[in-house]
mmCIF file of C-alpha atoms in Angstrom:
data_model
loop_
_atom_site.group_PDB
_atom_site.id
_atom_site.type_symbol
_atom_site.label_atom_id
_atom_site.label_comp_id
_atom_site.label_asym_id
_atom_site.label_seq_id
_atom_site.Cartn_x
_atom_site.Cartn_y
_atom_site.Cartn_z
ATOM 1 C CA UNK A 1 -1.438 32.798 15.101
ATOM 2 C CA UNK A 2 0.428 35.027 12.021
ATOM 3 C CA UNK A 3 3.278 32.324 12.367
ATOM 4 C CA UNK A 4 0.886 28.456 12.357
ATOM 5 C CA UNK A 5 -0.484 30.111 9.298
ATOM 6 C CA UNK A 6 2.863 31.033 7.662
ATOM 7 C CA UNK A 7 3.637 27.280 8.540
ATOM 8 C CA UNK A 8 0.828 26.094 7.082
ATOM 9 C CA UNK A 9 0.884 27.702 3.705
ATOM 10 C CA UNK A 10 5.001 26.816 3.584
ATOM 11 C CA UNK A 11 3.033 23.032 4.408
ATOM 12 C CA UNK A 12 0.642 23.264 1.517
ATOM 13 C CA UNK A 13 3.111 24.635 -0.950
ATOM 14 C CA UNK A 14 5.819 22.156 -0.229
ATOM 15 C CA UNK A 15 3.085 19.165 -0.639
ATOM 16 C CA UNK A 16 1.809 20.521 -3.651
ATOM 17 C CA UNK A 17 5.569 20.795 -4.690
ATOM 18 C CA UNK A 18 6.016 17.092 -4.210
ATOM 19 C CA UNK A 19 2.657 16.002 -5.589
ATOM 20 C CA UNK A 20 3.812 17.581 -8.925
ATOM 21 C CA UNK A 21 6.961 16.427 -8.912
ATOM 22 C CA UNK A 22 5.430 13.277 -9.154
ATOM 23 C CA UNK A 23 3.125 13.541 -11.794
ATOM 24 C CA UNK A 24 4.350 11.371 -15.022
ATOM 25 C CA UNK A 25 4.898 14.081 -17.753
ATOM 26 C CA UNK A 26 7.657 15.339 -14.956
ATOM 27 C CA UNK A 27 10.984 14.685 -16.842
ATOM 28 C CA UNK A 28 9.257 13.129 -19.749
ATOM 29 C CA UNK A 29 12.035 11.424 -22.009
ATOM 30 C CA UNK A 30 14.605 12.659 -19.574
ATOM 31 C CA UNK A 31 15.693 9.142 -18.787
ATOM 32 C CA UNK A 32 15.806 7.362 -15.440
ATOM 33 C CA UNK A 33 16.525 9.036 -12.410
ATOM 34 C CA UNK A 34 19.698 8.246 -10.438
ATOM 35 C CA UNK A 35 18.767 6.370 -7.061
ATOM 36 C CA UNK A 36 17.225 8.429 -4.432
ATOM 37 C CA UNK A 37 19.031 9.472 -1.545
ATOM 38 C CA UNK A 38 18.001 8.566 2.222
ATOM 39 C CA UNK A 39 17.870 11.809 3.554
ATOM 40 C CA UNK A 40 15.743 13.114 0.630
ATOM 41 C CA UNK A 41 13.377 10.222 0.884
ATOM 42 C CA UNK A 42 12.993 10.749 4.301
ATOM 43 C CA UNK A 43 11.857 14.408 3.756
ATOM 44 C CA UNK A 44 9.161 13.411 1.234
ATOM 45 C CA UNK A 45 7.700 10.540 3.539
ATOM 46 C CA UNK A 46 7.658 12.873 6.268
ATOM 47 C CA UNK A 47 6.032 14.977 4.053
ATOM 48 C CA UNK A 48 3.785 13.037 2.489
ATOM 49 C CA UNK A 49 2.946 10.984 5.573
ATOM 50 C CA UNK A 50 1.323 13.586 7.447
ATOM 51 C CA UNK A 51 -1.081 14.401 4.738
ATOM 52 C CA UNK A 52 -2.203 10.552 4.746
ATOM 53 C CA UNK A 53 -2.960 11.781 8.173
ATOM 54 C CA UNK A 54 -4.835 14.639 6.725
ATOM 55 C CA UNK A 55 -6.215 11.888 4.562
ATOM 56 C CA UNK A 56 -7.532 9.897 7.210
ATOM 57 C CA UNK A 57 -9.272 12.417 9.205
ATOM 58 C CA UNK A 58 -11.099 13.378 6.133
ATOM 59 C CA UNK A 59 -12.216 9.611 5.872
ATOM 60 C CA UNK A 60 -13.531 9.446 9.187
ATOM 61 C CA UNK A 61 -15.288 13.014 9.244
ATOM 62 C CA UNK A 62 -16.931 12.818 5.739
ATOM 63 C CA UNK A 63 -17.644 8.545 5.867
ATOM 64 C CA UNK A 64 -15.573 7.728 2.729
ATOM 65 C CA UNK A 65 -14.883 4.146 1.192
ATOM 66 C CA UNK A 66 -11.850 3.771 -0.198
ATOM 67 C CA UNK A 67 -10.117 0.766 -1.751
ATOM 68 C CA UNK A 68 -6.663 0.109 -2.620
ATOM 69 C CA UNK A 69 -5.491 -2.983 -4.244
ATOM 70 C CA UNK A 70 -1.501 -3.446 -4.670
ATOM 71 C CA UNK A 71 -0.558 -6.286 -7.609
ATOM 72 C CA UNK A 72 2.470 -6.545 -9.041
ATOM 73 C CA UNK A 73 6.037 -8.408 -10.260
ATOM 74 C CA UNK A 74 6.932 -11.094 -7.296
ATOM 75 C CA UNK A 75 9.791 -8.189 -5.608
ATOM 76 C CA UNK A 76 8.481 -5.013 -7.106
ATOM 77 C CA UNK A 77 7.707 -3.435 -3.342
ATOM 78 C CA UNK A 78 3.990 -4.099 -2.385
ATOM 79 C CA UNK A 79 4.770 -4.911 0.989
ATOM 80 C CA UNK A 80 7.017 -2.198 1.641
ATOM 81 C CA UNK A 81 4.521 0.405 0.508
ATOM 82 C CA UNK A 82 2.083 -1.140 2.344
ATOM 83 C CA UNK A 83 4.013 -0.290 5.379
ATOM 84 C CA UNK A 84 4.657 3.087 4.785
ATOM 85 C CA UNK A 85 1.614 4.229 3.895
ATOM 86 C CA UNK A 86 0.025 2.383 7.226
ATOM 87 C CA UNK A 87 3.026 3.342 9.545
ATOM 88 C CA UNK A 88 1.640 6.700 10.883
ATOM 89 C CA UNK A 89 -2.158 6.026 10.262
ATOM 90 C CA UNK A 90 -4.612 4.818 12.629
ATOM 91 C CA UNK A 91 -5.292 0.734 11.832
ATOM 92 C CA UNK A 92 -8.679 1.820 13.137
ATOM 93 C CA UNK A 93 -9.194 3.527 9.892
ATOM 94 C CA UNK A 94 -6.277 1.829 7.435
ATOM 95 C CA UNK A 95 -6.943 -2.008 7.196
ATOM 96 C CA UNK A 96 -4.584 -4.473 5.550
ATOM 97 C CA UNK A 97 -5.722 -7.172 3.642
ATOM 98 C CA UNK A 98 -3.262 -10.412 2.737
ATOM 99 C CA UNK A 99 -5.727 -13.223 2.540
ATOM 100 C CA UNK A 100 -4.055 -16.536 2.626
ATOM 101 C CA UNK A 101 -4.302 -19.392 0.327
ATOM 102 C CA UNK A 102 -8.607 -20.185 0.157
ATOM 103 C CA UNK A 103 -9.623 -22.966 2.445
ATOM 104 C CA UNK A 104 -11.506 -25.979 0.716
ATOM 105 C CA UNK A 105 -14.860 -24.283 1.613
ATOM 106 C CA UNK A 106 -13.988 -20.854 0.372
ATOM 107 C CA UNK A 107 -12.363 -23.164 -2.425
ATOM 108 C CA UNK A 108 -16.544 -23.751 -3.283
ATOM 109 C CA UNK A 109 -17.868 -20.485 -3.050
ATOM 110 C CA UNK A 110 -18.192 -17.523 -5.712
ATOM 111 C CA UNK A 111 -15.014 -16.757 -6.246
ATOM 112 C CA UNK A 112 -14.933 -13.144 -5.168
ATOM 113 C CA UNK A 113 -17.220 -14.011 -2.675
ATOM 114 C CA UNK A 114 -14.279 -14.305 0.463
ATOM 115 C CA UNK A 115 -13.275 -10.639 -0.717
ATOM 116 C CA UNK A 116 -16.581 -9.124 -0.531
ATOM 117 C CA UNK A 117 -16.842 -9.041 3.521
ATOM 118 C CA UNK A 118 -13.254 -7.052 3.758
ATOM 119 C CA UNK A 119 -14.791 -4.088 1.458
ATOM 120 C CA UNK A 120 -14.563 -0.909 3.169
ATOM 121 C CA UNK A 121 -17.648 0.239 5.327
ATOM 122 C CA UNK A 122 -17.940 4.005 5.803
ATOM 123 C CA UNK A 123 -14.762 5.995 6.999
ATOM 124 C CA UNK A 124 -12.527 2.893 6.101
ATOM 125 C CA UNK A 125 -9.625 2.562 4.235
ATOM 126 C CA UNK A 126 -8.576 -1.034 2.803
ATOM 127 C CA UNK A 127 -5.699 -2.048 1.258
ATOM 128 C CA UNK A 128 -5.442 -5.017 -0.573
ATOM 129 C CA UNK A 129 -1.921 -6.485 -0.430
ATOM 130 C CA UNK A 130 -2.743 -9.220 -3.261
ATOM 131 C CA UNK A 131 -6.444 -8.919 -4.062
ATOM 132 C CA UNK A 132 -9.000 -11.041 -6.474
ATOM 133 C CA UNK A 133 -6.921 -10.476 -9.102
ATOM 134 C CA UNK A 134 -5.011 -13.429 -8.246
ATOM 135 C CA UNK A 135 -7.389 -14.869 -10.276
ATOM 136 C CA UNK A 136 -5.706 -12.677 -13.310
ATOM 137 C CA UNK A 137 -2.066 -13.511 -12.622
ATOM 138 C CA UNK A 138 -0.692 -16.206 -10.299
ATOM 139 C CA UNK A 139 -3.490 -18.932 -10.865
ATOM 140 C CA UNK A 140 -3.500 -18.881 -14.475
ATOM 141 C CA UNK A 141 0.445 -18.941 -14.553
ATOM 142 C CA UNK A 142 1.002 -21.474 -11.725
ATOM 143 C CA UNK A 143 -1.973 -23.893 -12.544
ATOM 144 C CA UNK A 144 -4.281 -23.110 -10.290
ATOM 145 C CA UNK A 145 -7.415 -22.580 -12.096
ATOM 146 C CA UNK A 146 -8.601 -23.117 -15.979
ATOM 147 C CA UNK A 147 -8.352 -20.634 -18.697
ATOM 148 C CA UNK A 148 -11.847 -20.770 -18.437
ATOM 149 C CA UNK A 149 -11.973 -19.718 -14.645
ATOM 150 C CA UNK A 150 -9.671 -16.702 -15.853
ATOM 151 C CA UNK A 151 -11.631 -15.536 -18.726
ATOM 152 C CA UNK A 152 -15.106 -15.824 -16.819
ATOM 153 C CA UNK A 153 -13.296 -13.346 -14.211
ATOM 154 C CA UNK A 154 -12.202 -11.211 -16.809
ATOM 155 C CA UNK A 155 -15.139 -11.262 -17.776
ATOM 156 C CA UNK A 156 -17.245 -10.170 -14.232
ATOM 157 C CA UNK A 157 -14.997 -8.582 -12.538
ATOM 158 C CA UNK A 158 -15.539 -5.191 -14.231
ATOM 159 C CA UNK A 159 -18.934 -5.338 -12.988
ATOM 160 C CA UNK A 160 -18.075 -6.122 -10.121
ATOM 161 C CA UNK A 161 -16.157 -2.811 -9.596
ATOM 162 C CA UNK A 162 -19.040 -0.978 -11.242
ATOM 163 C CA UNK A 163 -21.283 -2.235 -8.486
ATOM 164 C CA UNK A 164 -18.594 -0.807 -5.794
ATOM 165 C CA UNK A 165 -18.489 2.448 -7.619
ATOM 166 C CA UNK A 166 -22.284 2.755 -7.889
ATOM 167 C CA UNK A 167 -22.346 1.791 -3.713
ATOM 168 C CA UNK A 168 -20.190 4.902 -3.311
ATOM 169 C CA UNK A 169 -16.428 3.144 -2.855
ATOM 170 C CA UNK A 170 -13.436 4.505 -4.563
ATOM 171 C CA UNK A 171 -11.640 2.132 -6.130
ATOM 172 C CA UNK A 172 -7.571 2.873 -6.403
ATOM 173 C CA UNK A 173 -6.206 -0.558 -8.486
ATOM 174 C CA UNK A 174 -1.826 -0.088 -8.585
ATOM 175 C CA UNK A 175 0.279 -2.370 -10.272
ATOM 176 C CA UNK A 176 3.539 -2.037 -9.633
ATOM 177 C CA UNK A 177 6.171 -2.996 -12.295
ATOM 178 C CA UNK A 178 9.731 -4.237 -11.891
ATOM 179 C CA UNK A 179 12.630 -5.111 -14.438
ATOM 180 C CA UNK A 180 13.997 -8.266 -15.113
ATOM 181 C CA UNK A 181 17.643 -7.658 -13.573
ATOM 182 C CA UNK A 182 16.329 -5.762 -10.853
ATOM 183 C CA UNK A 183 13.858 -8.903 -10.013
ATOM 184 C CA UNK A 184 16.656 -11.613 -10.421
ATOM 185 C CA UNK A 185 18.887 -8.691 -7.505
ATOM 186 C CA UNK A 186 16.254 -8.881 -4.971
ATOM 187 C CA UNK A 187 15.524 -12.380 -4.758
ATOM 188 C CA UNK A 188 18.919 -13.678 -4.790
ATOM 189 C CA UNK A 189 19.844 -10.674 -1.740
ATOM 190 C CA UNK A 190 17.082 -12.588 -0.069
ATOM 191 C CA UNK A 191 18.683 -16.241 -0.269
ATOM 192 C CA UNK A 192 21.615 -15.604 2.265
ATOM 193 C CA UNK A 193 20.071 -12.789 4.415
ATOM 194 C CA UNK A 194 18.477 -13.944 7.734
ATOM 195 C CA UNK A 195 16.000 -10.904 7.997
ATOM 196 C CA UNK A 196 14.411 -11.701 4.535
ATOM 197 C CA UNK A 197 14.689 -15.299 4.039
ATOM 198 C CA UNK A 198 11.033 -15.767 4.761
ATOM 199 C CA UNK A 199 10.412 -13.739 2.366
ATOM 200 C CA UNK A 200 11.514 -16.755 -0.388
ATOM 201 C CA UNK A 201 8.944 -19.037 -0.933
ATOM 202 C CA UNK A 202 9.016 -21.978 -3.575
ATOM 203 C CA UNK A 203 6.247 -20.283 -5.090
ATOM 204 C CA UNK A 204 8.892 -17.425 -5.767
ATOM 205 C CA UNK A 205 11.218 -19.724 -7.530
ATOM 206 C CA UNK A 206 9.087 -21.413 -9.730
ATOM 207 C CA UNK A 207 7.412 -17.469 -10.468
ATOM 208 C CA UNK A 208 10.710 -16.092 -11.446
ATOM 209 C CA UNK A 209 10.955 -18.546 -14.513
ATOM 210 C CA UNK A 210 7.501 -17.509 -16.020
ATOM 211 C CA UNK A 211 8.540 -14.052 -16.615
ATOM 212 C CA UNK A 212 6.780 -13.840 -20.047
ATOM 213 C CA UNK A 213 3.788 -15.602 -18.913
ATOM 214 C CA UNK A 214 2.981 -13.634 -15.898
ATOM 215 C CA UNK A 215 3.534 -10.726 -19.305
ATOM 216 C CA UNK A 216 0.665 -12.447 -20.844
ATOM 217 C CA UNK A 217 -1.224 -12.696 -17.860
ATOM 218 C CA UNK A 218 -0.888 -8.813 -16.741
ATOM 219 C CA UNK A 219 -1.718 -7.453 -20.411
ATOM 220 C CA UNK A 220 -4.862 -9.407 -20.908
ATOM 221 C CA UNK A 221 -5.576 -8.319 -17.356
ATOM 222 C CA UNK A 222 -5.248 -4.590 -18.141
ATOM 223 C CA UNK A 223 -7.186 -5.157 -21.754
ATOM 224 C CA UNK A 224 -10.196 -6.584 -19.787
ATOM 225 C CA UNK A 225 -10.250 -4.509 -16.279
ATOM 226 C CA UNK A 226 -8.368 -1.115 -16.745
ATOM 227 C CA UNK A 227 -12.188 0.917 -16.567
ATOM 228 C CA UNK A 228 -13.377 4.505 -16.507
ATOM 229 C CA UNK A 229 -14.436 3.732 -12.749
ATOM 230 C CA UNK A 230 -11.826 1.044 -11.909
ATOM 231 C CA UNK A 231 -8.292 2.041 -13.927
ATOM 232 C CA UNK A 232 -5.286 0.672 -13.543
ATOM 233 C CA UNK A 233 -2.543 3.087 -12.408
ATOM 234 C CA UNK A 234 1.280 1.375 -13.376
ATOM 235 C CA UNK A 235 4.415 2.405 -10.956
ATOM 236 C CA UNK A 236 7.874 1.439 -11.798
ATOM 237 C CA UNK A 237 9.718 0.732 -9.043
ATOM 238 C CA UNK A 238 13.064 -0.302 -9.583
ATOM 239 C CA UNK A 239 14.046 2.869 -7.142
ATOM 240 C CA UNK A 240 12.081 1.628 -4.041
ATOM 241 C CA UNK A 241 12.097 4.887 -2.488
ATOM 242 C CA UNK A 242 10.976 6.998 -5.326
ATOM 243 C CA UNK A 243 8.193 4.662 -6.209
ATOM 244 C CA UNK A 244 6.953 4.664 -2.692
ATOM 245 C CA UNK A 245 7.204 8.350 -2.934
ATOM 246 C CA UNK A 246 5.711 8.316 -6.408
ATOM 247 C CA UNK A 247 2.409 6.019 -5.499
ATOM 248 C CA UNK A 248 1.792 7.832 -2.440
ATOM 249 C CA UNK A 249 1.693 10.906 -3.718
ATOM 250 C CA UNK A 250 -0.614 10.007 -6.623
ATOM 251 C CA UNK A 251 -2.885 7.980 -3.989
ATOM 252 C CA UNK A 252 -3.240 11.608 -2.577
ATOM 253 C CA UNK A 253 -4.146 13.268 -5.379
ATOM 254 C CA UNK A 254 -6.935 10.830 -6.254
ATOM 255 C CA UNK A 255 -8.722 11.413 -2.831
ATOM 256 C CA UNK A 256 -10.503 15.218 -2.155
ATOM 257 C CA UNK A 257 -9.038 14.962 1.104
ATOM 258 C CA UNK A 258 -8.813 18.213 2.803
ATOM 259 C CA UNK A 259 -5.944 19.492 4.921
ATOM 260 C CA UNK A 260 -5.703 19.452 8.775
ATOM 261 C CA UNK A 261 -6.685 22.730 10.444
ATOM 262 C CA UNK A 262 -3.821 24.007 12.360
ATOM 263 C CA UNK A 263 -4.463 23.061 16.411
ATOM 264 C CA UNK A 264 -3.214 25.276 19.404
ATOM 265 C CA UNK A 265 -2.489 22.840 21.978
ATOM 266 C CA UNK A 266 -0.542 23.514 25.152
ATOM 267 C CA UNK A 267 -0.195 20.284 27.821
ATOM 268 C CA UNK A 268 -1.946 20.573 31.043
ATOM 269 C CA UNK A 269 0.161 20.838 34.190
ATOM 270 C CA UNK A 270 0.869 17.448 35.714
ATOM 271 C CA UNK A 271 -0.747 17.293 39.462
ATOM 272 C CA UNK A 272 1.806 16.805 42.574
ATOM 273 C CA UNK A 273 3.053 14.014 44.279
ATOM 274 C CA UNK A 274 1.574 14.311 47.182
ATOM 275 C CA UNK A 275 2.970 11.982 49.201
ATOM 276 C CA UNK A 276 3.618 9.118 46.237
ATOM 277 C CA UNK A 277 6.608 6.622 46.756
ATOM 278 C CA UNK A 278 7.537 4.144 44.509
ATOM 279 C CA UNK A 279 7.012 1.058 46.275
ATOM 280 C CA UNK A 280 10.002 -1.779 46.619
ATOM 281 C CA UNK A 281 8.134 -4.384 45.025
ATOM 282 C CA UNK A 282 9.646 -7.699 43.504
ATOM 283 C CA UNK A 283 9.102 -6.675 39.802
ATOM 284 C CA UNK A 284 10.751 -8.303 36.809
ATOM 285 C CA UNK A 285 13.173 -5.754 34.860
ATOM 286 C CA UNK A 286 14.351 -6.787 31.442
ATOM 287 C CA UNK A 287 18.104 -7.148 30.598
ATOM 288 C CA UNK A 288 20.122 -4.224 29.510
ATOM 289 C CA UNK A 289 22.732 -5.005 27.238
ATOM 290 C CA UNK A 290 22.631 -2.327 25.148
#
């Protein structure tokens, strides 16, 4: 028992370690940092993974709400994020949210009204891959809606999140930021490799020639919505890996999550044969050509 709590406090320092080492006065002015390395990135997720897990448990025992919206540059890493933070959590607990485009009777409704019925209920955690600030960014700069529509959301919307304070939900809003070269690297890696083609949309290309407009778009955004109970928390993310890294750990320390207690379990003894045979049946086996 000496030697689980040993391991635990080496646990809680090395966490702590990392959750500092994220923290933005950490090498203030020092420059950027030189691309993280695999290995070391891998340490930190595993890391930093298992208290999401932590996280989670917390959620479900003490009936927390907690919301996460992702916006950002067209390539700055939502998705990838998305699926780290998810990739060891229960989707019992962790919901993803992409809603696609709004049909023509959602098209007619309030328009944060198709958000509304994803908000989390108690002991949920939802993350918004996209959220209603759409109405902030990509309709404004692509067409799809009047200034006027923009500015009345600018307008509401920090009410909104007021109202999903006051009803007890924590509200984490992350934007995440890329450069202009970096952009212009990722989209053209995606044009001649099969696994991310899909990723390239028309709506990409014509995006990636209103750079300055989706600048417009994000700083009036901030101006109007970055609240005491709804800020806006920026992550640059030209290094995928450290961003990831960086986000998650500040998602952490936003949450008074509490750590797993350490659990002594020993599996039970499987029980005998007695008398089993695997039966010759007809079954279907896949190929093995690897």
């Amino acid at each position: 028992m000496a030697k689980k709590k040993d391991k635990q406090r080496q646990h809680d320092v090395e966490v702590l370690t990392s959750l500092a080492a994220a923290r933005p006065e950490a090498g203030a002015g020092a420059g950027p940092s030189p691309k993280m390395k695999r290995k070391a990135y891998e340490r930190e997720m595993r890391l930093l993974q298992g208290e999401l897990v932590a996280l989670q448990e917390w959620v479900k025992a003490s009936g927390a709400k907690i919301c996460i919206v992702f916006e950002g540059r067209d390539t700055a890493g939502k998705g990838g994020t998305i699926k780290r933070i998810t990739e060891r959590v229960s989707p019992r607990v962790f919901r993803v949210v992409a809603l696609p485009a709004p049909t023509q009777r959602e098209e007619s409704q309030m328009y944060i009204q198709r958000y509304l019925q994803h908000f989390p209920a108690g002991g949920e955690v939802v993350i918004f891959d996209r959220s209603w600030y759409n109405r902030a960014g990509v309709d404004p700069v692509m067409g799809f809606c009047t200034p006027e529509d923009t500015g009345r959301f600018l307008e509401l919307a920090p009410a909104v999140e007021k109202a999903m304070a006051d009803s007890g939900i924590r509200l984490l809003k992350y934007w995440l930021e890329v450069s202009a070269g970096e952009q212009t690297r990722r989209l053209e890696s995606r044009i001649n490799d099969p696994r991310k083609i899909w990723k390239l949309s028309g709506m990409d290309l014509k995006s990636y020639s209103r750079w300055y407009d989706y600048s417009r778009a994000r700083d009036a955004m901030f101006a109007a919505t970055d609240t005491a109970w709804g800020p806006w928390y920026i992550a640059h993310t030209d290094d995928k890996k450290r961003g990831r890294l960086n986000i998650i750990s500040h998602l952490l320390s936003q949450v008074p999550y509490e750590p797993l207690a350490p659990r002594d379990v020993t599996l039970p003894k499987r029980q005998h044969a007695d008398g089993y045979v695997e039966p010759d049946l007809p079954l279907r086996h896949i190929p093995t050509p690897f």
